[in-house]
Coordinates of C-alpha atoms in Angstrom, one line a residue:
M1 CA 0.0 0.0 0.1
K2 CA 1.3 3.4 -0.9
N3 CA 1.0 7.0 0.6
G4 CA -0.4 6.0 4.1
S5 CA 1.4 6.4 7.4
S6 CA 1.9 2.8 8.1
Q7 CA 2.2 -0.3 6.0
C8 CA -1.2 -1.3 7.0
E9 CA -3.0 1.7 5.2
G10 CA -3.1 3.6 2.1
Q11 CA -3.6 3.5 -1.7
V12 CA -4.0 -0.3 -2.7
E13 CA -1.7 -1.3 -5.6
M14 CA -0.9 -4.7 -7.5
K15 CA 2.1 -5.4 -9.5
T16 CA 1.5 -6.6 -13.0
S17 CA 3.7 -7.1 -16.1
G18 CA 3.5 -3.5 -16.9
G19 CA 4.6 -2.5 -13.2
W20 CA 2.5 -1.4 -10.6
R21 CA -0.9 -0.3 -10.7
T22 CA -3.5 1.2 -8.2
L23 CA -7.2 -0.1 -8.2
C24 CA -10.4 1.4 -9.1
A25 CA -12.6 2.2 -6.3
S26 CA -15.8 1.6 -8.0
H27 CA -17.5 -1.1 -6.3
W28 CA -14.5 -1.4 -3.7
N29 CA -15.9 -2.9 -0.3
M30 CA -15.1 -4.4 2.9
A31 CA -14.3 -8.1 1.6
N32 CA -12.2 -6.8 -1.1
A33 CA -10.3 -4.9 1.7
N34 CA -10.1 -7.8 4.3
V35 CA -8.5 -9.8 1.6
V36 CA -5.8 -7.2 1.3
C37 CA -5.0 -6.5 5.0
R38 CA -5.0 -10.5 5.6
H39 CA -2.2 -10.9 2.6
L40 CA 0.0 -8.3 3.9
G41 CA -0.1 -9.5 8.0
C42 CA -2.1 -6.4 8.7
G43 CA -5.2 -7.9 10.5
V44 CA -8.7 -6.8 9.5
A45 CA -10.1 -3.9 7.4
I46 CA -11.4 -0.9 9.4
S47 CA -12.4 1.6 6.6
T48 CA -11.9 2.0 2.7
P49 CA -11.6 5.9 2.4
K50 CA -13.2 7.4 -0.4
G51 CA -12.1 10.1 -2.8
A52 CA -8.4 11.3 -2.7
Y53 CA -7.8 10.4 1.0
F54 CA -4.7 8.8 0.1
V55 CA -4.0 9.8 -3.6
E56 CA -1.2 11.4 -4.9
G57 CA -2.1 10.8 -8.7
G58 CA 0.1 9.8 -11.4
D59 CA -0.3 6.0 -11.3
E60 CA -1.8 4.0 -14.1
I61 CA -5.3 2.2 -12.7
W62 CA -6.3 -1.1 -12.8
R63 CA -9.7 -1.0 -14.6
D64 CA -11.3 -4.4 -12.9
R65 CA -13.9 -4.9 -10.6
F66 CA -13.0 -7.3 -7.6
H67 CA -15.7 -9.7 -6.1
C68 CA -14.2 -11.0 -3.2
S69 CA -15.9 -13.3 -0.9
G70 CA -13.3 -12.0 2.2
S71 CA -11.9 -15.4 2.9
E72 CA -9.4 -15.6 0.0
S73 CA -5.8 -15.5 0.8
F74 CA -4.5 -13.1 -2.1
L75 CA -6.5 -10.4 -3.9
W76 CA -5.8 -11.9 -7.6
N77 CA -7.4 -15.5 -6.0
C78 CA -11.1 -13.3 -6.6
P79 CA -13.0 -13.2 -9.4
V80 CA -12.9 -9.9 -11.6
T81 CA -15.1 -8.4 -14.2
A82 CA -13.9 -5.3 -16.5
L83 CA -14.9 -1.8 -15.8
G84 CA -15.2 0.6 -18.7
V85 CA -12.4 3.5 -18.6
P86 CA -15.3 6.3 -17.5
A87 CA -15.9 4.0 -14.5
C88 CA -12.5 5.0 -13.0
A89 CA -10.5 8.4 -12.9
H90 CA -7.5 9.6 -10.5
G91 CA -9.2 10.3 -6.9
N92 CA -11.5 7.2 -7.6
T93 CA -8.7 4.8 -6.6
A94 CA -8.8 2.0 -4.2
S95 CA -7.5 2.5 -0.3
V96 CA -7.7 0.7 2.8
V97 CA -7.2 0.8 6.8
C98 CA -6.2 -2.0 8.4
S99 CA -6.6 -2.7 12.1
G100 CA -2.7 -3.8 12.0
N101 CA -3.3 -6.1 14.5
Q102 CA -1.1 -9.4 15.0
A103 CA -2.0 -12.1 17.5
Q104 CA -3.4 -10.7 20.7
L105 CA -6.0 -11.1 23.6
L106 CA -9.2 -9.9 21.7
P107 CA -11.0 -6.9 23.2
Q108 CA -13.8 -7.5 25.7
C109 CA -17.4 -5.8 25.2
N110 CA -18.5 -4.3 28.1
D111 CA -21.7 -3.3 27.4
S112 CA -25.3 -5.3 28.1
W113 CA -26.2 -7.7 25.7
S114 CA -29.9 -8.8 24.5
N115 CA -31.6 -10.7 21.6
T116 CA -32.1 -8.7 18.3
A117 CA -34.6 -8.8 16.3
G118 CA -35.2 -8.3 12.6
S119 CA -33.4 -10.2 9.5
A120 CA -30.4 -11.2 11.5
A121 CA -32.6 -13.1 14.2
S122 CA -34.4 -15.0 11.3
E123 CA -31.1 -16.3 10.4
G124 CA -29.8 -17.4 13.7
H125 CA -29.7 -16.6 17.2
T126 CA -28.2 -13.0 17.6
A127 CA -26.6 -11.3 20.5
N128 CA -26.0 -7.3 20.1
C129 CA -23.2 -5.1 21.3
S130 CA -23.1 -1.4 21.0
D131 CA -19.6 -1.8 19.1
S132 CA -21.6 -4.0 16.4
R133 CA -20.1 -7.2 16.8
Q134 CA -22.4 -10.3 17.1
L135 CA -22.9 -14.0 17.3
R136 CA -25.2 -16.2 15.8
L137 CA -25.2 -20.0 15.0
V138 CA -26.4 -20.9 11.4
D139 CA -27.7 -23.8 9.7
G140 CA -28.3 -26.0 12.9
G141 CA -31.9 -26.3 12.9
S142 CA -32.6 -24.5 15.8
H143 CA -31.1 -21.2 17.3
C144 CA -29.1 -23.4 19.9
A145 CA -27.0 -25.3 17.2
G146 CA -25.0 -24.7 13.9
R147 CA -22.0 -23.0 12.5
V148 CA -20.6 -20.4 14.7
E149 CA -20.3 -16.8 13.1
I150 CA -19.4 -13.3 14.0
L151 CA -20.4 -10.0 12.8
L152 CA -17.4 -7.7 12.6
Q153 CA -17.2 -4.5 10.3
G154 CA -20.2 -5.4 8.3
S155 CA -19.2 -9.0 7.3
W156 CA -20.3 -12.5 8.7
G157 CA -17.4 -14.8 9.4
S158 CA -16.6 -18.0 11.0
I159 CA -14.3 -19.5 13.5
C160 CA -11.6 -21.9 12.4
D161 CA -11.8 -25.6 14.2
D162 CA -7.8 -25.4 15.2
S163 CA -8.0 -26.5 18.8
W164 CA -11.6 -25.6 18.9
D165 CA -13.1 -27.6 22.0
L166 CA -15.9 -27.6 24.4
R167 CA -14.2 -25.1 26.5
D168 CA -14.7 -22.8 23.6
A169 CA -18.4 -24.2 23.0
H170 CA -19.4 -23.4 26.3
V171 CA -18.6 -19.6 25.9
V172 CA -20.5 -19.6 23.0
C173 CA -23.9 -21.5 24.0
R174 CA -23.5 -19.3 27.4
Q175 CA -23.2 -15.8 25.3
L176 CA -26.3 -16.7 23.1
G177 CA -28.5 -18.1 26.2
C178 CA -28.5 -21.6 25.1
G179 CA -27.3 -23.5 28.2
V180 CA -24.2 -25.7 28.1
A181 CA -22.6 -27.0 25.1
L182 CA -22.7 -30.5 24.3
E183 CA -20.6 -31.1 21.2
A184 CA -17.9 -28.8 19.8
T185 CA -18.1 -29.8 16.4
I186 CA -15.2 -29.4 13.1
S187 CA -14.8 -29.8 9.6
A188 CA -17.8 -27.9 8.7
H189 CA -20.2 -29.9 10.2
F190 CA -22.8 -27.6 9.8
G191 CA -21.8 -26.8 6.5
E192 CA -18.9 -24.3 5.0
G193 CA -19.5 -20.2 5.3
S194 CA -18.8 -18.1 2.8
G195 CA -17.8 -14.7 4.6
P196 CA -14.1 -13.9 6.4
I197 CA -12.8 -16.3 8.7
W198 CA -12.5 -14.0 11.6
L199 CA -10.9 -16.3 14.7
D200 CA -8.5 -19.2 14.7
K201 CA -7.0 -21.1 17.9
L202 CA -9.1 -20.1 20.1
N203 CA -7.9 -20.9 23.6
C204 CA -10.7 -20.1 25.9
T205 CA -10.8 -21.2 29.8
G206 CA -14.7 -21.8 29.6
E207 CA -15.5 -18.9 31.9
E208 CA -15.5 -16.2 29.7
T209 CA -18.5 -14.3 28.8
H210 CA -18.0 -13.2 25.5
V211 CA -16.0 -15.4 22.9
W212 CA -13.9 -12.8 21.5
Q213 CA -12.5 -12.2 25.1
C214 CA -10.5 -15.7 24.4
P215 CA -7.1 -15.5 23.3
S216 CA -6.4 -16.3 19.7
Q217 CA -4.4 -15.7 16.7
G218 CA -6.0 -12.2 16.1
W219 CA -8.7 -11.1 14.2
G220 CA -8.3 -12.5 10.5
Q221 CA -5.2 -14.4 11.3
H222 CA -5.7 -18.1 10.4
N223 CA -4.2 -20.7 8.1
C224 CA -7.9 -22.1 7.2
S225 CA -10.6 -22.6 4.7
H226 CA -14.3 -23.1 5.1
K227 CA -13.9 -26.6 5.4
D228 CA -12.5 -26.0 8.8
D229 CA -15.5 -24.0 10.3
A230 CA -16.3 -24.3 13.6
G231 CA -19.7 -25.1 15.1
V232 CA -21.7 -26.2 18.4
I233 CA -24.5 -28.0 19.7
C234 CA -26.1 -26.3 22.9
S235 CA -28.3 -27.6 25.6
G236 CA -30.8 -25.4 24.5
G237 CA -31.8 -23.6 27.9
A238 CA -30.2 -22.1 30.8
T239 CA -29.0 -24.6 33.7
S240 CA -29.1 -23.9 37.3

């Protein structure tokens, strides 16, 4: 990345046979940005500044639209479609600000939690926090079983099953008000997700109130594919 204050922010450039080119910002989104941040070892995308935020101009522009899911390892793994010349000009180039996080203890959420109604609730049992992180279980046939997914920066993503065990699953079940964990499933038992893989190698004690309080590799840091998506089967109710 170019023109930022660190290696983890700036105008995105890709090297081709013709040299370095900036990317067009038309249809540039957080899924594309997350792939860039992961590739550079810069955590996850925080924002995609618009306009000439990092731009000095003069570079040749790569006029393609990227269609990343957010889980790709490299930007060039994403499908692309061509954009017309009028769709992109200097001042309309793609930029990213990454979290810059490496392995870390994930930040706590100290706000009160509640079940959320609406479209998200129709897909799974959802807990809502003022910092916008949410948790749900999907494709398990009930709100207390399924693939574990976290909403971060507008994208639902899964958890890798490396080191996934009942202690991790207990935290998920407790957080969602689903009692205790009966099983910690691995190998995409409830099907493969399609978004980012947000967490890997969780090491919960089982006493945490939120799954992102558990030590891990850090947001977006993993060596997994969606074949490794973690899931849980909870008892389905509060225990005494």
